[in-house]
Short mmCIF file of C-alpha atoms and ligand atoms in Angstrom, two decimals:
data_model
loop_
_atom_site.label_atom_id
_atom_site.label_comp_id
_atom_site.label_asym_id
_atom_site.label_seq_id
_atom_site.Cartn_x
_atom_site.Cartn_y
_atom_site.Cartn_z
CA MET A 1 0.00 0.00 0.00
CA ALA A 2 1.32 3.44 -0.91
CA VAL A 3 2.40 5.49 2.09
CA ARG A 4 0.10 8.44 2.68
CA ASN A 5 0.76 11.32 5.00
CA SER A 6 -2.86 11.75 6.03
CA ARG A 7 -5.83 9.54 6.87
CA VAL A 8 -8.21 12.43 6.25
CA LEU A 9 -10.12 12.04 3.01
CA HIS A 10 -9.13 15.39 1.56
CA ARG A 11 -10.80 17.16 -1.35
CA SER A 12 -7.96 16.05 -3.58
CA LEU A 13 -6.79 12.49 -3.13
CA ARG A 14 -3.49 13.42 -4.72
CA GLU A 15 -2.32 16.13 -2.36
CA THR A 16 -2.69 17.08 1.28
CA PRO A 17 -3.21 20.77 1.95
CA PRO A 18 -0.99 22.52 4.52
CA LYS A 19 -2.31 22.64 8.06
CA VAL A 20 -3.75 25.89 9.31
CA ILE A 21 -2.56 26.62 12.84
CA GLY A 22 -3.90 30.07 13.50
CA GLY A 23 -5.70 33.11 12.26
CA GLU A 24 -5.82 36.82 12.94
CA GLY A 25 -8.44 39.05 11.31
CA VAL A 26 -8.07 38.72 7.55
CA TRP A 27 -4.99 36.49 7.88
CA LEU A 28 -4.68 32.72 8.02
CA ILE A 29 -1.46 31.24 9.40
CA ALA A 30 -0.09 27.99 7.97
CA GLU A 31 2.01 25.44 9.84
CA ASP A 32 5.21 26.81 8.37
CA GLY A 33 4.37 30.26 9.69
CA ARG A 34 3.31 31.64 6.30
CA ARG A 35 0.55 34.27 6.49
CA VAL A 36 -2.12 34.01 3.81
CA LEU A 37 -4.54 36.86 3.12
CA ASP A 38 -8.07 35.46 3.15
CA ALA A 39 -9.70 37.16 0.17
CA SER A 40 -12.68 34.87 -0.09
CA GLY A 41 -13.46 33.95 3.53
CA GLY A 42 -13.04 30.34 2.41
CA ALA A 43 -16.23 30.15 0.37
CA ALA A 44 -17.75 33.49 1.45
CA VAL A 45 -17.92 32.30 5.04
CA SER A 46 -15.54 34.23 7.32
CA CYS A 47 -17.37 37.56 7.36
CA LEU A 48 -15.70 38.70 10.59
CA GLY A 49 -12.31 37.27 9.70
CA HIS A 50 -10.60 34.86 12.02
CA GLN A 51 -10.42 34.58 15.80
CA HIS A 52 -12.73 37.50 16.53
CA PRO A 53 -12.39 37.92 20.32
CA ARG A 54 -16.06 38.68 20.94
CA VAL A 55 -17.23 35.56 19.11
CA LEU A 56 -14.66 33.36 20.84
CA ALA A 57 -15.79 34.74 24.22
CA ALA A 58 -19.47 34.09 23.40
CA MET A 59 -18.64 30.50 22.43
CA ALA A 60 -16.62 29.94 25.62
CA LYS A 61 -19.46 31.38 27.70
CA GLN A 62 -22.02 29.10 26.08
CA ALA A 63 -19.70 26.08 26.42
CA SER A 64 -19.44 26.76 30.14
CA LYS A 65 -23.26 26.57 30.46
CA ILE A 66 -24.53 23.88 28.11
CA ALA A 67 -22.88 22.74 24.89
CA TYR A 68 -25.69 20.58 23.51
CA ALA A 69 -29.22 19.46 24.26
CA HIS A 70 -31.56 17.75 21.80
CA THR A 71 -34.38 19.90 20.40
CA ALA A 72 -36.92 17.12 21.05
CA PHE A 73 -36.53 18.04 24.73
CA PHE A 74 -35.27 21.60 25.00
CA SER A 75 -34.96 24.97 23.35
CA SER A 76 -32.01 27.14 24.37
CA GLU A 77 -31.31 30.78 25.13
CA PRO A 78 -29.02 31.34 22.14
CA ALA A 79 -31.48 29.68 19.71
CA GLU A 80 -34.35 31.86 20.95
CA ALA A 81 -32.24 35.01 20.89
CA LEU A 82 -30.85 34.28 17.43
CA ALA A 83 -34.33 33.68 16.01
CA ASP A 84 -35.55 36.94 17.59
CA HIS A 85 -32.58 38.75 16.13
CA LEU A 86 -33.16 37.37 12.62
CA VAL A 87 -36.93 37.40 12.27
CA GLY A 88 -38.33 39.15 15.36
CA HIS A 89 -39.03 42.18 13.13
CA GLU A 90 -40.44 39.92 10.39
CA PRO A 91 -38.30 41.15 7.46
CA GLY A 92 -40.30 40.74 4.25
CA GLY A 93 -42.84 38.64 6.19
CA LEU A 94 -40.25 36.04 7.28
CA ALA A 95 -41.28 35.21 10.83
CA TYR A 96 -39.72 31.88 11.87
CA ALA A 97 -36.21 30.45 11.84
CA TYR A 98 -35.22 26.78 11.65
CA PHE A 99 -31.55 26.26 12.52
CA VAL A 100 -29.52 23.55 10.83
CA SER A 101 -25.82 22.87 10.35
CA GLY A 102 -25.08 24.37 6.92
CA GLY A 103 -26.30 25.51 3.55
CA SER A 104 -27.31 22.19 2.02
CA GLU A 105 -29.36 21.28 5.08
CA ALA A 106 -30.99 24.70 4.93
CA ILE A 107 -31.95 24.13 1.29
CA GLU A 108 -33.31 20.63 1.99
CA ALA A 109 -35.51 22.22 4.66
CA THR A 110 -36.80 24.89 2.26
CA ILE A 111 -37.78 22.27 -0.30
CA LYS A 112 -39.51 20.05 2.23
CA LEU A 113 -41.32 22.92 3.92
CA ALA A 114 -42.66 24.12 0.55
CA ARG A 115 -43.88 20.62 -0.25
CA GLN A 116 -45.45 20.05 3.16
CA TYR A 117 -47.17 23.44 3.04
CA PHE A 118 -48.98 22.47 -0.16
CA VAL A 119 -49.83 18.99 1.10
CA GLU A 120 -51.42 20.56 4.17
CA ARG A 121 -53.21 23.23 2.14
CA GLY A 122 -54.90 20.49 0.15
CA GLU A 123 -52.78 21.01 -2.99
CA PRO A 124 -50.77 17.77 -3.03
CA GLN A 125 -50.44 17.98 -6.82
CA ARG A 126 -47.84 20.74 -6.37
CA GLN A 127 -44.72 18.66 -6.71
CA HIS A 128 -42.53 20.47 -9.22
CA PHE A 129 -39.75 22.92 -8.45
CA ILE A 130 -38.32 25.24 -11.08
CA ALA A 131 -34.73 26.36 -10.64
CA ARG A 132 -32.08 27.80 -12.94
CA ARG A 133 -29.12 26.45 -14.85
CA GLN A 134 -25.72 27.61 -13.63
CA SER A 135 -26.84 27.70 -10.00
CA TYR A 136 -25.74 25.85 -6.89
CA HIS A 137 -27.93 24.93 -3.96
CA GLY A 138 -25.79 22.36 -2.15
CA ASN A 139 -24.41 18.87 -2.44
CA THR A 140 -26.96 16.67 -0.66
CA LEU A 141 -29.15 14.86 -3.17
CA GLY A 142 -32.21 17.11 -2.90
CA ALA A 143 -30.16 20.29 -3.03
CA LEU A 144 -28.00 18.90 -5.85
CA ALA A 145 -31.14 18.08 -7.84
CA ALA A 146 -32.35 21.64 -7.32
CA GLY A 147 -29.05 23.13 -8.49
CA GLY A 148 -28.13 23.61 -12.10
CA ASN A 149 -24.40 23.14 -11.74
CA ALA A 150 -23.76 20.69 -14.57
CA TRP A 151 -20.39 19.30 -13.50
CA ARG A 152 -21.44 18.74 -9.91
CA ARG A 153 -24.64 17.00 -11.04
CA ALA A 154 -23.16 14.82 -13.78
CA PRO A 155 -21.93 11.72 -11.86
CA TYR A 156 -25.09 11.61 -9.74
CA ALA A 157 -27.61 12.37 -12.48
CA PRO A 158 -29.42 9.00 -12.18
CA LEU A 159 -30.05 9.69 -8.49
CA LEU A 160 -31.44 13.20 -8.91
CA SER A 161 -35.17 13.78 -8.69
CA SER A 162 -37.09 14.75 -11.80
CA ALA A 163 -39.19 17.05 -9.63
CA PHE A 164 -36.69 19.80 -10.50
CA SER A 165 -36.39 21.51 -13.86
CA HIS A 166 -34.15 24.38 -14.92
CA VAL A 167 -34.56 27.59 -16.89
CA THR A 168 -32.06 30.12 -18.24
CA PRO A 169 -30.20 32.09 -15.57
CA ALA A 170 -30.30 35.90 -15.40
CA PHE A 171 -26.66 35.96 -16.46
CA ALA A 172 -26.47 38.94 -18.80
CA TYR A 173 -22.77 38.59 -19.73
CA HIS A 174 -23.42 35.25 -21.43
CA GLU A 175 -27.16 34.99 -21.91
CA LYS A 176 -28.22 38.46 -23.07
CA ARG A 177 -28.13 38.75 -26.84
CA ASP A 178 -26.20 41.67 -28.28
CA ASP A 179 -29.32 43.07 -29.96
CA GLU A 180 -31.35 42.88 -26.75
CA SER A 181 -31.74 45.64 -24.17
CA GLU A 182 -31.58 44.68 -20.52
CA SER A 183 -35.34 44.96 -20.24
CA ASP A 184 -35.82 42.82 -23.39
CA PHE A 185 -33.61 40.22 -21.72
CA VAL A 186 -35.71 40.32 -18.53
CA ALA A 187 -38.88 40.00 -20.61
CA ARG A 188 -37.45 36.98 -22.45
CA LEU A 189 -36.51 35.27 -19.17
CA ALA A 190 -39.97 35.98 -17.77
CA THR A 191 -41.58 34.50 -20.89
CA GLU A 192 -39.43 31.39 -20.53
CA LEU A 193 -40.33 31.00 -16.85
CA GLU A 194 -44.01 31.43 -17.64
CA ALA A 195 -43.69 28.80 -20.39
CA GLU A 196 -42.07 26.40 -17.92
CA PHE A 197 -45.01 26.86 -15.53
CA GLN A 198 -47.36 26.13 -18.43
CA ARG A 199 -45.37 23.07 -19.53
CA LEU A 200 -45.52 21.57 -16.04
CA GLY A 201 -49.07 22.75 -15.36
CA PRO A 202 -49.11 25.91 -13.20
CA GLU A 203 -51.18 24.19 -10.51
CA LYS A 204 -48.46 21.55 -10.17
CA VAL A 205 -45.57 23.89 -9.38
CA ALA A 206 -44.63 24.26 -5.72
CA ALA A 207 -41.86 26.82 -5.97
CA PHE A 208 -39.25 28.67 -7.96
CA ILE A 209 -35.82 28.61 -6.38
CA ALA A 210 -32.91 30.94 -7.10
CA GLU A 211 -29.82 32.63 -5.70
CA PRO A 212 -30.39 36.42 -5.77
CA VAL A 213 -26.68 36.80 -6.56
CA VAL A 214 -25.24 33.62 -8.02
CA GLY A 215 -22.17 32.50 -6.10
CA ALA A 216 -19.46 30.01 -6.88
CA THR A 217 -21.02 28.45 -9.99
CA ALA A 218 -20.98 31.56 -12.15
CA GLY A 219 -19.12 34.13 -10.03
CA ALA A 220 -21.08 36.91 -8.31
CA VAL A 221 -23.76 37.27 -10.97
CA THR A 222 -26.38 39.89 -10.15
CA ALA A 223 -29.70 39.87 -11.97
CA PRO A 224 -30.71 42.70 -14.30
CA GLU A 225 -33.03 45.38 -12.94
CA GLY A 226 -36.61 44.14 -12.58
CA TYR A 227 -35.87 40.44 -13.03
CA PHE A 228 -36.81 39.36 -9.52
CA ARG A 229 -39.96 41.51 -9.55
CA ARG A 230 -41.09 39.64 -12.66
CA VAL A 231 -40.26 36.30 -11.03
CA ARG A 232 -42.22 37.25 -7.90
CA GLU A 233 -45.23 38.27 -10.03
CA ILE A 234 -45.21 34.98 -11.95
CA CYS A 235 -44.99 32.91 -8.74
CA ASN A 236 -47.83 34.94 -7.17
CA ARG A 237 -50.03 34.59 -10.23
CA HIS A 238 -49.71 30.80 -10.15
CA GLY A 239 -49.87 30.40 -6.37
CA ALA A 240 -46.32 29.05 -6.21
CA LEU A 241 -43.77 29.94 -3.55
CA LEU A 242 -40.54 31.83 -4.08
CA ILE A 243 -37.55 30.25 -2.34
CA LEU A 244 -34.38 32.34 -2.28
CA ASP A 245 -31.01 30.76 -1.60
CA GLU A 246 -28.93 33.33 0.23
CA VAL A 247 -26.52 30.77 1.62
CA MET A 248 -23.62 32.58 -0.01
CA CYS A 249 -24.88 36.04 -0.92
CA GLY A 250 -26.85 36.72 2.26
CA MET A 251 -26.20 38.02 5.77
CA GLY A 252 -24.62 41.26 4.67
CA ARG A 253 -22.27 40.05 1.96
CA THR A 254 -23.80 42.38 -0.67
CA GLY A 255 -24.22 45.33 1.70
CA THR A 256 -27.71 44.61 3.03
CA THR A 257 -28.58 41.82 5.44
CA HIS A 258 -30.56 40.07 2.71
CA ALA A 259 -29.62 40.39 -0.94
CA TRP A 260 -33.35 40.45 -1.85
CA GLU A 261 -33.71 43.83 -0.12
CA GLN A 262 -31.99 45.32 -3.18
CA GLU A 263 -34.44 43.63 -5.59
CA GLY A 264 -37.66 45.14 -4.27
CA ILE A 265 -39.16 41.76 -3.37
CA SER A 266 -39.09 39.23 -0.56
CA PRO A 267 -39.25 35.43 -0.59
CA ASP A 268 -41.68 33.06 1.10
CA ILE A 269 -38.85 30.86 2.29
CA GLN A 270 -35.16 31.58 2.44
CA ALA A 271 -31.95 29.68 3.13
CA ILE A 272 -29.00 31.34 4.83
CA ALA A 273 -25.76 29.88 6.12
CA LYS A 274 -22.19 30.99 5.56
CA GLY A 275 -22.18 34.56 6.85
CA LEU A 276 -24.67 33.63 9.56
CA GLY A 277 -22.03 32.05 11.78
CA GLY A 278 -19.00 33.37 9.92
CA GLY A 279 -17.38 29.94 10.18
CA TYR A 280 -17.10 30.05 13.98
CA GLN A 281 -19.53 27.15 14.13
CA PRO A 282 -21.27 25.14 11.41
CA ILE A 283 -24.72 26.70 11.11
CA GLY A 284 -27.36 27.44 8.51
CA ALA A 285 -31.00 28.39 8.73
CA MET A 286 -34.27 28.32 6.91
CA LEU A 287 -36.38 31.44 7.38
CA ALA A 288 -40.07 31.03 6.63
CA SER A 289 -43.06 33.33 6.30
CA GLY A 290 -45.70 33.40 9.00
CA LYS A 291 -48.35 32.37 6.43
CA ILE A 292 -46.63 29.06 5.74
CA ILE A 293 -46.00 28.21 9.37
CA GLU A 294 -49.57 29.10 10.39
CA THR A 295 -50.92 26.74 7.72
CA ILE A 296 -48.89 23.87 9.13
CA ARG A 297 -49.71 24.86 12.73
CA ARG A 298 -53.41 24.59 11.87
CA GLY A 299 -52.82 21.34 9.96
CA SER A 300 -50.54 18.60 11.26
CA GLY A 301 -48.95 20.92 13.80
CA ALA A 302 -45.35 19.96 13.02
CA PHE A 303 -42.78 20.41 10.27
CA GLN A 304 -42.09 16.81 9.34
CA HIS A 305 -38.32 17.04 9.21
CA GLY A 306 -35.41 17.19 11.66
CA HIS A 307 -31.76 16.52 12.37
CA THR A 308 -29.82 15.65 15.52
CA TYR A 309 -28.05 19.00 15.60
CA LEU A 310 -30.99 21.33 14.98
CA ALA A 311 -30.53 24.69 16.74
CA HIS A 312 -27.24 23.58 18.29
CA PRO A 313 -26.67 25.91 21.28
CA MET A 314 -22.96 26.47 20.56
CA ALA A 315 -23.66 27.21 16.90
CA CYS A 316 -26.51 29.58 17.76
CA ALA A 317 -24.39 31.38 20.38
CA ALA A 318 -21.57 31.92 17.89
CA ALA A 319 -23.93 33.11 15.14
CA LEU A 320 -25.76 35.45 17.52
CA GLU A 321 -22.51 37.15 18.47
CA VAL A 322 -21.41 37.38 14.82
CA GLN A 323 -24.69 39.11 13.99
CA ARG A 324 -24.47 41.42 17.02
CA VAL A 325 -20.96 42.50 16.03
CA ILE A 326 -22.11 43.20 12.45
CA GLY A 327 -25.00 45.32 13.79
CA GLU A 328 -23.18 47.17 16.59
CA GLU A 329 -20.17 48.00 14.45
CA THR A 330 -22.42 49.03 11.50
CA LEU A 331 -20.35 46.77 9.29
CA LEU A 332 -22.86 46.76 6.45
CA ASP A 333 -22.09 50.43 5.74
CA HIS A 334 -18.46 49.34 5.65
CA VAL A 335 -19.32 46.50 3.23
CA LYS A 336 -20.99 48.99 0.86
CA GLU A 337 -18.11 51.44 1.05
CA LEU A 338 -15.44 48.76 0.72
CA GLY A 339 -17.40 47.15 -2.11
CA ARG A 340 -17.14 50.38 -4.12
CA HIS A 341 -13.41 50.54 -3.39
CA LEU A 342 -12.90 46.92 -4.45
CA GLU A 343 -14.81 47.50 -7.67
CA ARG A 344 -12.69 50.58 -8.43
CA ARG A 345 -9.47 48.73 -7.79
CA LEU A 346 -10.53 45.69 -9.84
CA THR A 347 -11.52 47.98 -12.69
CA GLU A 348 -8.17 49.81 -12.57
CA ARG A 349 -6.22 46.55 -12.55
CA PHE A 350 -8.33 44.42 -14.90
CA GLY A 351 -10.59 46.82 -16.83
CA ASN A 352 -8.24 46.81 -19.81
CA HIS A 353 -6.81 43.36 -19.29
CA ARG A 354 -7.04 41.45 -22.56
CA HIS A 355 -8.16 38.27 -20.80
CA VAL A 356 -10.62 39.68 -18.28
CA GLY A 357 -14.02 39.88 -19.94
CA ASP A 358 -16.18 40.92 -17.01
CA ILE A 359 -15.87 42.39 -13.53
CA ARG A 360 -19.07 42.00 -11.57
CA GLY A 361 -20.73 41.63 -8.21
CA ARG A 362 -22.09 43.65 -5.34
CA GLY A 363 -20.65 44.74 -2.01
CA LEU A 364 -17.85 42.44 -0.85
CA PHE A 365 -18.95 39.76 -3.29
CA GLN A 366 -17.20 40.32 -6.59
CA ALA A 367 -15.66 38.33 -9.38
CA ILE A 368 -13.60 38.60 -12.51
CA GLU A 369 -14.25 36.33 -15.47
CA LEU A 370 -11.34 35.19 -17.63
CA VAL A 371 -11.82 34.86 -21.39
CA GLU A 372 -9.54 33.95 -24.23
CA ASP A 373 -11.09 36.65 -26.40
CA ARG A 374 -12.85 39.69 -24.98
CA ALA A 375 -14.64 40.56 -28.21
CA THR A 376 -16.33 37.18 -28.60
CA ARG A 377 -16.34 36.26 -24.85
CA LYS A 378 -14.82 32.96 -25.87
CA PRO A 379 -13.65 31.06 -22.79
CA PHE A 380 -10.32 29.30 -22.45
CA ASP A 381 -10.10 25.60 -23.21
CA PRO A 382 -11.13 23.92 -19.92
CA ALA A 383 -8.27 21.43 -20.39
CA LEU A 384 -5.88 24.29 -19.57
CA LYS A 385 -7.36 24.38 -16.06
CA LEU A 386 -6.73 28.09 -15.85
CA ASN A 387 -8.76 28.54 -12.67
CA HIS A 388 -6.71 25.86 -10.88
CA LYS A 389 -3.51 27.56 -11.99
CA ILE A 390 -4.71 30.94 -10.72
CA LYS A 391 -5.65 29.42 -7.37
CA ALA A 392 -2.24 27.79 -7.00
CA ALA A 393 -0.35 30.91 -8.06
CA ALA A 394 -2.40 33.09 -5.70
CA PHE A 395 -1.86 30.76 -2.76
CA GLU A 396 1.85 30.67 -3.52
CA GLY A 397 1.80 34.46 -3.42
CA GLY A 398 0.02 34.55 -0.04
CA LEU A 399 -3.56 34.97 -1.24
CA ALA A 400 -6.52 32.65 -0.68
CA CYS A 401 -9.20 33.38 -3.30
CA TYR A 402 -11.95 31.27 -4.87
CA PRO A 403 -11.36 30.52 -8.56
CA ALA A 404 -13.74 28.10 -10.27
CA GLY A 405 -14.44 26.72 -13.71
CA GLY A 406 -17.51 25.92 -15.77
CA THR A 407 -18.64 29.55 -15.57
CA VAL A 408 -20.43 29.53 -18.93
CA ASP A 409 -22.17 26.17 -19.05
CA GLY A 410 -20.77 23.93 -16.32
CA ARG A 411 -17.87 22.92 -18.54
CA SER A 412 -16.01 25.90 -19.91
CA GLY A 413 -15.26 29.30 -18.47
CA ASP A 414 -13.08 30.48 -15.59
CA HIS A 415 -13.72 33.07 -12.92
CA VAL A 416 -12.26 34.16 -9.60
CA LEU A 417 -14.63 34.97 -6.77
CA LEU A 418 -13.63 37.38 -4.01
CA ALA A 419 -15.49 37.61 -0.71
CA PRO A 420 -13.21 39.27 1.82
CA PRO A 421 -14.18 39.68 5.48
CA TYR A 422 -16.33 42.71 6.37
CA ILE A 423 -13.57 43.85 8.76
CA ALA A 424 -11.05 44.27 5.92
CA THR A 425 -9.47 47.68 5.32
CA ARG A 426 -8.86 49.48 2.03
CA ASP A 427 -5.20 48.51 2.32
CA HIS A 428 -6.16 44.85 2.56
CA LEU A 429 -8.28 45.19 -0.57
CA ASP A 430 -5.42 46.89 -2.41
CA THR A 431 -3.14 43.99 -1.47
CA ILE A 432 -5.78 41.48 -2.59
CA VAL A 433 -6.06 43.09 -6.03
CA GLU A 434 -2.29 43.40 -6.38
CA ARG A 435 -1.70 39.74 -5.47
CA LEU A 436 -4.60 38.58 -7.62
CA GLY A 437 -3.20 40.53 -10.57
CA ALA A 438 0.17 38.83 -10.18
CA ALA A 439 -1.48 35.40 -9.88
CA VAL A 440 -3.67 35.91 -12.97
CA ASP A 441 -0.76 37.13 -15.08
CA GLY A 442 1.49 34.34 -13.79
CA ALA A 443 -1.11 31.67 -14.56
CA LEU A 444 -1.77 33.10 -18.04
CA LYS A 445 1.95 33.13 -18.75
CA SER A 446 2.18 29.47 -17.75
CA ILE A 447 -0.31 28.67 -20.54
CA ASN A 448 1.54 30.94 -22.96
CA GLN A 449 -0.95 33.84 -22.90
N1 LIG B 1 -26.36 27.26 -1.64
C1 LIG B 1 -25.42 28.11 -2.09
C2 LIG B 1 -25.80 29.31 -2.88
C3 LIG B 1 -24.06 27.85 -1.81
O1 LIG B 1 -23.12 28.67 -2.27
C4 LIG B 1 -23.74 26.71 -1.05
C5 LIG B 1 -22.33 26.39 -0.75
O2 LIG B 1 -21.41 26.88 -1.35
C6 LIG B 1 -24.76 25.87 -0.59
C7 LIG B 1 -26.07 26.17 -0.91
C8 LIG B 1 -24.45 24.64 0.22
O3 LIG B 1 -23.96 25.00 1.47
P1 LIG B 1 -23.07 23.98 2.33
O4 LIG B 1 -21.78 23.80 1.58
O5 LIG B 1 -22.90 24.71 3.65
O6 LIG B 1 -23.84 22.73 2.48
#
C-alpha cells in the first residue's frame, strides 16, 4: 500500500493541503508560519475574519453553560435570541427560523417545507420545483437536484429527482443577446419561466428557487433590474412559492442583510448559512413566512423534518454574536463602502486586461471572469485548467481566493470569486487586487498567454 501522510479524506486524493494553525483578522497562518490573506473567507464564510475575540468569548461562555441538548426536549437561550434577532421584526414577512448545520441542510428544509405546506393546504399535486441552470444549492441529493451546476450533477444524475427543472439564468454577460436591451432580456426570461409553468401545469408547481446573486457556480452574478420583480409576479399569479437561496450572498455580503432587499421583493422561504455564523460554528437556517407556518400549525402541527443537531446551542451562540458585532459596528455600511473601493481597484487593474471579460458583483462579493477573447467572450479551453492555476499561483503568493471553472455552461469558463471579510481595510483590498493581478498574469503566462 502506498504510504500516505494523512488519513483524512481530503478534497484532492493526490495532495494534502498545509495545516492551518492560526488566524488573525483577515490572515490565516499555515504550519510553516506563512501568512495568507483570506480574500474569499473560504467560500464566502468568514465575514468577521478569524479569531474575533467577541465571538470566541461568546462561544466559551455558552460552552461553560450547556454545549448541547436535543431539540426534542429543550430549546435554548441562544437559539431563541438568534431567532428573535433574525426574524423578530419579520423582514419581508419572514417570521420563523429553523436552525440547521449548513447551507445544504438549509436548502433541503426549504424544499420540504414548501412541499409540506402544499400537502397541508390540500394542494398535493404541487410537486414540481423550477430552478435555474448555472446555480448551486448544495451537495446533498435534494439540493443537488435543485441546483443547475452541470459538473457537480453529472456523476449523480441517475439519483437526482425529476421534480426539478431548470430555466435560463439571469446571467447577462453570457445569456443576453447583443441586440437585446436589458429589459428585453428580462422579458425573455420571464416568458421562458411562464412557459415552464405552463409546460408543467401551473397548478403543479410548488416553488421557484434561485440565488439572488449567483455565487461560486458563475461568479457573483447579479440579476438585471426588474428580473426578480417579474419572477415574484409569476410565482404569485400561479400560487407558487418563491424560495431564495442566500446561503452565499446573504447576511450582509452584498451590503444589506438580505440580498433580496436590493431587488424590491421578498421570498416566502429563504436559506442562509455561511455569513450567519461566519465559520465560527457550522450553522445554517431556513427562514419562513408566518403564512406558511400558520398553515402547518393549523394542519398537522409539526414540520415533518429534523436533524440531531438542529438549533445547536454552541452554533446559535456563535452566530448570535457574529450578527451582534455586524449590527453594533455598523459593518454593512463598511461592506458597501469597501465594495465600491474593491470594484474601483478591480476595474483599474483588470478593466483593460485582454483576458478579463467581465468584472461584476455587489458589495464584498465580486468576481472577474477570464476569457480567451474579450470581443467574442470565448472562454479558455477547460483542459488548460486556468482557474486551478490561478488558485495555486495566488496561494503561492500569499492569497486565498476562490477561482472556479464551468462559468459559462458547467464545462467551460473560468472566474475568480472574491469575498473578503467585512472587517477588511482598504489597504487589505489593495493587497488582494495586487496579489490577484500577479497570480492571474502568472497563470496566463504558464499557458503561454
Ligand atoms: N447554496 C449556495 C448558494 C451555496 O453557495 C452553497 C455552498 O457553497 C450551498 C447552498 C451549500 O452550502 P453547504 O456547503 O454549507 O452545504
